[in-house]
PDB file of C-alpha atoms and ligand atoms in Angstrom:
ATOM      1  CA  UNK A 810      15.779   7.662   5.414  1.00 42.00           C
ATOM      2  CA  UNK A 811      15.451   4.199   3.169  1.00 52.00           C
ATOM      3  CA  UNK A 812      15.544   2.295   6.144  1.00 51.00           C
ATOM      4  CA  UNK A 813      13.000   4.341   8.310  1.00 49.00           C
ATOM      5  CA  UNK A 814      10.798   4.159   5.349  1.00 48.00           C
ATOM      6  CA  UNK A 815      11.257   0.235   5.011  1.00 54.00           C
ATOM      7  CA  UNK A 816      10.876   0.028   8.990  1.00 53.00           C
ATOM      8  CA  UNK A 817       7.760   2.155   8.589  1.00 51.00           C
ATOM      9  CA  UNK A 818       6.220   0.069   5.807  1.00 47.00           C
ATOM     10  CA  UNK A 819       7.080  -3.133   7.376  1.00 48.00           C
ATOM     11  CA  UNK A 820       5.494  -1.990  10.661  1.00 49.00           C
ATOM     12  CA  UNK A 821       2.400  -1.064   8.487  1.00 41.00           C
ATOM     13  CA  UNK A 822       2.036  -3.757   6.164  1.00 42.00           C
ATOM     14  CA  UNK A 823       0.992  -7.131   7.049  1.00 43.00           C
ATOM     15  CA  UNK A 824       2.622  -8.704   4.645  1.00 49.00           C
ATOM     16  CA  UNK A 825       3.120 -11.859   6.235  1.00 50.00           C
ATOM     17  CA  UNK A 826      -0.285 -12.411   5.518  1.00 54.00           C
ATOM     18  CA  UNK A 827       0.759 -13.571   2.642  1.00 52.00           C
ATOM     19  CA  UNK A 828       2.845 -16.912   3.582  1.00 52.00           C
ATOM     20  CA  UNK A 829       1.143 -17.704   7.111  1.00 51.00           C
ATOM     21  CA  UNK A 830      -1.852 -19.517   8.022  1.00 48.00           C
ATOM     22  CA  UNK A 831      -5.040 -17.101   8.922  1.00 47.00           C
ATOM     23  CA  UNK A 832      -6.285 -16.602  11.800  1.00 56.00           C
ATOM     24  CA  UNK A 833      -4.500 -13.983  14.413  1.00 66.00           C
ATOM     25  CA  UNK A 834      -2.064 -12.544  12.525  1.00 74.00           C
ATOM     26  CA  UNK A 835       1.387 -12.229  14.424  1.00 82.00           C
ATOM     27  CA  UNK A 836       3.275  -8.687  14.514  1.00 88.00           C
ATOM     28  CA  UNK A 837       5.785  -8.355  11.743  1.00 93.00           C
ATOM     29  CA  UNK A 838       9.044  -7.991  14.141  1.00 96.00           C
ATOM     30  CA  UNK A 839      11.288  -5.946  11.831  1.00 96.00           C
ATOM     31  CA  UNK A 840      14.610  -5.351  14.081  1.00 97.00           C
ATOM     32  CA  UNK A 841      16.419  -4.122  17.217  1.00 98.00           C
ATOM     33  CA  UNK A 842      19.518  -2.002  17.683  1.00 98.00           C
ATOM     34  CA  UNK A 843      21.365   0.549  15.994  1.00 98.00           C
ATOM     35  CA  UNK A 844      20.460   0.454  11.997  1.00 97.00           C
ATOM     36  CA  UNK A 845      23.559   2.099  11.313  1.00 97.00           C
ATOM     37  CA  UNK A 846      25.927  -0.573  13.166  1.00 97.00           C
ATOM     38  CA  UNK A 847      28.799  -2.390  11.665  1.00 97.00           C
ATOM     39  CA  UNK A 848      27.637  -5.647  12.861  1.00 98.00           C
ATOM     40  CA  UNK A 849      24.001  -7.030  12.086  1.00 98.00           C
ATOM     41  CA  UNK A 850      23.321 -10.772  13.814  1.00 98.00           C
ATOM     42  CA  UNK A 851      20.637 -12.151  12.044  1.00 98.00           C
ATOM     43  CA  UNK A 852      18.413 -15.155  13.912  1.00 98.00           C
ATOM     44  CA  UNK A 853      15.390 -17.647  12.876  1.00 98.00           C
ATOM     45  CA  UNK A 854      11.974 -15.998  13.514  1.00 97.00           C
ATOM     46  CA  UNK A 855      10.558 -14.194  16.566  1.00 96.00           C
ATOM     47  CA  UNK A 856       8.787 -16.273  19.324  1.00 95.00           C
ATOM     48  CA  UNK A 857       6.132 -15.695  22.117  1.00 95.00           C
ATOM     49  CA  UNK A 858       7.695 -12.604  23.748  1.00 96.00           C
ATOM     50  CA  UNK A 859       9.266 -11.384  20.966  1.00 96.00           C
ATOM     51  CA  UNK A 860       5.368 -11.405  18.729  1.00 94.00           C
ATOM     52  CA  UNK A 861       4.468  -9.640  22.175  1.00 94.00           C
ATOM     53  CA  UNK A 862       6.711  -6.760  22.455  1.00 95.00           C
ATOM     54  CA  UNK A 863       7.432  -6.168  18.502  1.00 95.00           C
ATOM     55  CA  UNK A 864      11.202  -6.969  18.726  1.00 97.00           C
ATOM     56  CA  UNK A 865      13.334  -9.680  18.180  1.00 98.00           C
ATOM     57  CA  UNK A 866      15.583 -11.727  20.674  1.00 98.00           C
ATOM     58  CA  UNK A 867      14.069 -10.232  23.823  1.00 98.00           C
ATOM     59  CA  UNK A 868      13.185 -13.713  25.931  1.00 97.00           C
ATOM     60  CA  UNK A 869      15.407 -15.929  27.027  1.00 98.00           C
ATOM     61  CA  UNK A 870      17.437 -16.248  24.324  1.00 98.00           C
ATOM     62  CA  UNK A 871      17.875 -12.592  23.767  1.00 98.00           C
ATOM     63  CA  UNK A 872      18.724 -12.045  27.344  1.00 98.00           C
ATOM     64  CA  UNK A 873      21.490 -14.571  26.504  1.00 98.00           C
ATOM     65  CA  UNK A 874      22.438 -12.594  23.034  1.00 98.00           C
ATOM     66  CA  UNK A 875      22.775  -9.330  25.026  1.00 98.00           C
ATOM     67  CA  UNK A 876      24.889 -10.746  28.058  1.00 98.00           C
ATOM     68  CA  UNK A 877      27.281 -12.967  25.631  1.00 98.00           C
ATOM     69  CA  UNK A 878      27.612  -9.438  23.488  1.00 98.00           C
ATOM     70  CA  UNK A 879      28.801  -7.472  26.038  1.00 98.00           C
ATOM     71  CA  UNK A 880      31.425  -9.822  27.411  1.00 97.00           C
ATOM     72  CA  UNK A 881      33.156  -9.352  24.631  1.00 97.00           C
ATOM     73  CA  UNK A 882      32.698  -5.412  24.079  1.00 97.00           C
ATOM     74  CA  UNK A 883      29.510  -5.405  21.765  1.00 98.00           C
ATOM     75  CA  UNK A 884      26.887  -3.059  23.096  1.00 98.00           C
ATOM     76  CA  UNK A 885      23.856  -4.849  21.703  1.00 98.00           C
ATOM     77  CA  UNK A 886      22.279  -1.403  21.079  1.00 98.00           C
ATOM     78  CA  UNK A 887      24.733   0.645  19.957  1.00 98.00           C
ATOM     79  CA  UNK A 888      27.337  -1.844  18.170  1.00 98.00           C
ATOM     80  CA  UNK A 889      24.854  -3.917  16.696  1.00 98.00           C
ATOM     81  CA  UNK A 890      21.480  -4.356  14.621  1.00 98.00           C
ATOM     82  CA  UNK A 891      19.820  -7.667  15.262  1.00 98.00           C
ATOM     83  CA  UNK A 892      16.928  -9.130  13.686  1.00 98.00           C
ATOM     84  CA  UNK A 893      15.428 -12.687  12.116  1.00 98.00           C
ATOM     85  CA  UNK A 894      15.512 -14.224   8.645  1.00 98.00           C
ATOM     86  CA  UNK A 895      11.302 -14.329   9.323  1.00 96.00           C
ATOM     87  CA  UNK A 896       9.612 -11.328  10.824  1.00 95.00           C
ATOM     88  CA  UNK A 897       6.458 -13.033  11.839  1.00 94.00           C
ATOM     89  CA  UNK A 898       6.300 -15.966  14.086  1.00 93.00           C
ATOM     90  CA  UNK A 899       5.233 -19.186  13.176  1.00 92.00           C
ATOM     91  CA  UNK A 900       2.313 -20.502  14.633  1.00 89.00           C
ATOM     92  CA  UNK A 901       3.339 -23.096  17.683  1.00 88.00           C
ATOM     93  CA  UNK A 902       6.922 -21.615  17.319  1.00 88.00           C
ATOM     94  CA  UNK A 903       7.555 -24.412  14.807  1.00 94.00           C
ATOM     95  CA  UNK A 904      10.566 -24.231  11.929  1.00 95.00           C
ATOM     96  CA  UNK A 905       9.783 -21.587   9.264  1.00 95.00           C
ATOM     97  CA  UNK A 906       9.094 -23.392   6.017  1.00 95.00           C
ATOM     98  CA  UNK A 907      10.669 -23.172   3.181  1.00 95.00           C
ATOM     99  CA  UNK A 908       7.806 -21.066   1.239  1.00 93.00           C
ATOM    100  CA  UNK A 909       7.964 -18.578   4.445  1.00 93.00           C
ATOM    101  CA  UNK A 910      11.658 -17.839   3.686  1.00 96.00           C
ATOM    102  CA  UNK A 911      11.700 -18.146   0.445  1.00 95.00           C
ATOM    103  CA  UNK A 912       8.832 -14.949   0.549  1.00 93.00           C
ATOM    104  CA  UNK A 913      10.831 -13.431   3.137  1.00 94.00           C
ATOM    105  CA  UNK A 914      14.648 -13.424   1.859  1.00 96.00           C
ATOM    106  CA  UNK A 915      13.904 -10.383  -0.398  1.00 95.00           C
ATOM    107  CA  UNK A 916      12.624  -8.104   2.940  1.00 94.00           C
ATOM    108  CA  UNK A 917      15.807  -9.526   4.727  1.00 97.00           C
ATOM    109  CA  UNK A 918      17.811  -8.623   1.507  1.00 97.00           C
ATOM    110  CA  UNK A 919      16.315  -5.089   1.435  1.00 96.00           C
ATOM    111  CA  UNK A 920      16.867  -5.082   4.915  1.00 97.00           C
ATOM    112  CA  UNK A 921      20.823  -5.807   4.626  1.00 98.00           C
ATOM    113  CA  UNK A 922      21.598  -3.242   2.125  1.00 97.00           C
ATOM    114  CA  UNK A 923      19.659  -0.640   3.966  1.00 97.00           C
ATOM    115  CA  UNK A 924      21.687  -1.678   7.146  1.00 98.00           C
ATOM    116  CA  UNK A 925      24.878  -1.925   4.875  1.00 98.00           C
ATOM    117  CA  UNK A 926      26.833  -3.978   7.958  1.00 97.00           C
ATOM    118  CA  UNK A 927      30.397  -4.938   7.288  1.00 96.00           C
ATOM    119  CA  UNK A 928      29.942  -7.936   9.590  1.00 98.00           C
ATOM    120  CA  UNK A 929      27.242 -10.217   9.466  1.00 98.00           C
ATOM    121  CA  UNK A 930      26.553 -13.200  11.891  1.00 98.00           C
ATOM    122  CA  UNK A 931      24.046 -15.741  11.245  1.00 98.00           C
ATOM    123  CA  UNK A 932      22.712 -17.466  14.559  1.00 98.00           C
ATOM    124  CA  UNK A 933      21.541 -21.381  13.897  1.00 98.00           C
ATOM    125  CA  UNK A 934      20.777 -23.165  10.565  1.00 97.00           C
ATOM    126  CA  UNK A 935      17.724 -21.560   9.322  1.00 98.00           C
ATOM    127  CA  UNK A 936      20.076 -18.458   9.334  1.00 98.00           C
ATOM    128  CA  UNK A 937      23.079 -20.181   7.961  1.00 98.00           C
ATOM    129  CA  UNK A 938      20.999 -22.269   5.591  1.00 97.00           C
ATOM    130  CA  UNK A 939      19.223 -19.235   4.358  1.00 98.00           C
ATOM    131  CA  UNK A 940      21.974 -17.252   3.333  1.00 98.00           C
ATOM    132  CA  UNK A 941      24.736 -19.475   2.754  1.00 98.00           C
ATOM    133  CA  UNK A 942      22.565 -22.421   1.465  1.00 97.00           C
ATOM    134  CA  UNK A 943      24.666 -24.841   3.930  1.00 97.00           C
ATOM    135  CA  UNK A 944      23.061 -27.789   5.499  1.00 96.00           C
ATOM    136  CA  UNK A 945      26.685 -28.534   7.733  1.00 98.00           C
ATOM    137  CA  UNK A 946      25.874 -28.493  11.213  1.00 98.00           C
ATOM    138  CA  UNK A 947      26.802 -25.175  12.726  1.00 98.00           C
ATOM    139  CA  UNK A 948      29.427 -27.096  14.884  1.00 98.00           C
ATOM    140  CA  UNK A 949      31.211 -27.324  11.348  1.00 98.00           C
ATOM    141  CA  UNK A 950      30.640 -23.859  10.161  1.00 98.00           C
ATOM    142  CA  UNK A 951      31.332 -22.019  13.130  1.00 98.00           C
ATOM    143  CA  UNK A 952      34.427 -19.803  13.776  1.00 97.00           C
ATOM    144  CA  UNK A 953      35.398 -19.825   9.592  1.00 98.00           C
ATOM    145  CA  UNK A 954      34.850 -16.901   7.677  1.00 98.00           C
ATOM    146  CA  UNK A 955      32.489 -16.857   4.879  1.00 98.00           C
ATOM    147  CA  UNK A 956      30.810 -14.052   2.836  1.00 97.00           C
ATOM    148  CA  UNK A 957      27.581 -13.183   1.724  1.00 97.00           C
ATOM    149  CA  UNK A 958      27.125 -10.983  -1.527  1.00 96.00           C
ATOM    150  CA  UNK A 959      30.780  -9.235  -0.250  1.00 95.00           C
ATOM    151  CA  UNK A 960      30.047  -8.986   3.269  1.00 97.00           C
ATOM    152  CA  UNK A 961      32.284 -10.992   5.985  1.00 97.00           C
ATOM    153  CA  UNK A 962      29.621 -13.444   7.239  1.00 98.00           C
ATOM    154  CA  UNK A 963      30.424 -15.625  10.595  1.00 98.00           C
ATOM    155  CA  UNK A 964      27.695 -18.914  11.143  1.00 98.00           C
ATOM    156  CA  UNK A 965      27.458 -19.103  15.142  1.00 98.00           C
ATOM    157  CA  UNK A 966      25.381 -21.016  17.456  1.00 98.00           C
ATOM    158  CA  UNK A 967      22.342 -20.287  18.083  1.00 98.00           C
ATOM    159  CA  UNK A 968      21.308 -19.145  21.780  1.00 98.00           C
ATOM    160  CA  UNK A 969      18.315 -20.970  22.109  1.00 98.00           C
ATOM    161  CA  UNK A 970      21.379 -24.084  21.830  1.00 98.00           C
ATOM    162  CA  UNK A 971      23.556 -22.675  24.121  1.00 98.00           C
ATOM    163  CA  UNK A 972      20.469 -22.632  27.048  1.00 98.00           C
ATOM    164  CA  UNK A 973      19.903 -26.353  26.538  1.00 98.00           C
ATOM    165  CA  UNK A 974      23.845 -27.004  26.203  1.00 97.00           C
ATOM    166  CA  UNK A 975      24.666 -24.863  29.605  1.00 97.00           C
ATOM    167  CA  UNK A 976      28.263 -25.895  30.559  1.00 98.00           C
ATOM    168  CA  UNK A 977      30.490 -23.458  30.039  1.00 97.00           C
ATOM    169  CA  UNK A 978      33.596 -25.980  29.769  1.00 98.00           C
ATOM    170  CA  UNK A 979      36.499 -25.419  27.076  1.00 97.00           C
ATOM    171  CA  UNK A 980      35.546 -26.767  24.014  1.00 97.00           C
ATOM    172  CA  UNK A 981      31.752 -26.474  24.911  1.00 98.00           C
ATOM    173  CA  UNK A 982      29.528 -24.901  22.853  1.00 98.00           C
ATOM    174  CA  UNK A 983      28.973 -21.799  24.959  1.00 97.00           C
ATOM    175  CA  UNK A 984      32.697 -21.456  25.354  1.00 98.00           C
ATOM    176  CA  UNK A 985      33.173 -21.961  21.292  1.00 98.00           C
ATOM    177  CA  UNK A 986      30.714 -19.007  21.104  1.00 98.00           C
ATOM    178  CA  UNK A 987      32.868 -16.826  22.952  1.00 97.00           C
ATOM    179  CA  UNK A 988      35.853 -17.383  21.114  1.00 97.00           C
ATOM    180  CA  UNK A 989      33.590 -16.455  17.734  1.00 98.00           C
ATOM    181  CA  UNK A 990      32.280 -13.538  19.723  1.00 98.00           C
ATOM    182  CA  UNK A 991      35.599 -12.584  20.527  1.00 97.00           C
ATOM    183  CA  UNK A 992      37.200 -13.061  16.854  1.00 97.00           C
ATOM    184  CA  UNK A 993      34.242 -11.035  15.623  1.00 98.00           C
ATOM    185  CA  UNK A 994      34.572  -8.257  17.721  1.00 97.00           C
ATOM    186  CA  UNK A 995      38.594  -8.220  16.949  1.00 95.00           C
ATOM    187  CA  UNK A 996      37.726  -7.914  13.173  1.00 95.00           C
ATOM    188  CA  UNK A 997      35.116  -4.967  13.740  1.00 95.00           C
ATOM    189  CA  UNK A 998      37.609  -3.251  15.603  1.00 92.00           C
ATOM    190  CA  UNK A 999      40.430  -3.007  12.759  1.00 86.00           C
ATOM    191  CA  UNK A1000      37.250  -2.212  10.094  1.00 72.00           C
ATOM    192  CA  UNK A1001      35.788   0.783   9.935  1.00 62.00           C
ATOM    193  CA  UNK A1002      32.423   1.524   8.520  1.00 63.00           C
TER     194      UNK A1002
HETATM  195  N1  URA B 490      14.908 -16.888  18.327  1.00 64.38           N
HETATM  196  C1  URA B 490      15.124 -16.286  17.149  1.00 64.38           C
HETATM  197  O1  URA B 490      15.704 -16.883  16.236  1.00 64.38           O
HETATM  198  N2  URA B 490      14.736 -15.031  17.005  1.00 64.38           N
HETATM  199  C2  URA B 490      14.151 -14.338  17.962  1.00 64.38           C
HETATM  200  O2  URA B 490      13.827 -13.171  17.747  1.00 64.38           O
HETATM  201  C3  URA B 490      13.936 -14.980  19.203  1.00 64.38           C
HETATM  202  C4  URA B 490      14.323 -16.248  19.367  1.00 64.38           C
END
């Protein structure tokens, strides 16, 4: 019921208003999934098709999310809430700055404890820098357990790097982002919610 209320509200408000440049406003893109899943992957901000279609991770990268979910057992629906440290996008797709995330960590906040997910992953460093206040380059963080105000947290790549860094070669990238995948989905199968 909180959470409907806070995805209703969100939807409604334009509260980003309040931290972007004017002009066209961009959708607020609040999340995706099940709001009820164990596992919530949270991203940077929502681009071109996501401002489009109201949801996060649905171009490219997304497509990549979903397929790199399910090869390890995640349904991206059902198993898993995803959404983005920023819920508007930034004009030109640039990096949120620090004022946008500093006026959008209490949303995402909100947002967690509505969710309540035993697992959290963060997906590139404006994720992992915005919770964990870490400036280590994911290829440091990854695959090492962290936590977040008592939740298990997991840094990971982020997509968007695995589609420029393609091979799938051991010791790759993409094929460290399995393992993670894989550990992940291990640990939310001997935790239940
Ligand atoms: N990249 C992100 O970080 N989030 C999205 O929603 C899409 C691409």
């Amino acid at each position: 019921m909180a959470l409907n209320l806070l995805l209703d509200t969100t939807k409604k408000l334009s509260f980003c208003s309040s931290c972007l440049a004017s002009g066209d406003l961009p959708k607020v893109v609040v999340g995706r999934g099940n709001p009820r899943a164990r596992l919530m992957i949270i991203g940077e901000a929502p681009g071109a098709h996501e401002d489009e279609k109201g949801e996060p991770f649905v171009g490219r990268s997304g497509i990549l999310l979903n397929k790199l979910l399910e090869s390890v057992g995640i349904n991206p629906e059902k198993d898993a809430y995803i959404s983005n440290v920023i819920k508007c996008r930034p004009p030109n797709n640039r990096r949120p700055t620090k004022k946008e995330i500093d006026l959008s960590m209490p949303w995402l906040s909100q947002q967690i404890n509505l969710v309540d997910p035993l697992v959290i992953t963060l997906m590139g460093a404006t994720a992992v820098k915005t919770l964990l206040g870490n400036n280590e380059p994911i290829s440091n963080l990854r695959g090492k357990w962290q936590s977040w105000e008592g939740r298990l947290v997991m840094p990971l790549f982020h997509p968007s790097y695995l589609l420029r860094n393609p091979s799938k070669a051991e010791g790759t990238p993409f094929s460290l982002m399995r393992e993670d995948l894989l550990d992940i989905s291990n640990r939310l199968k001997g935790i239940r919610k």
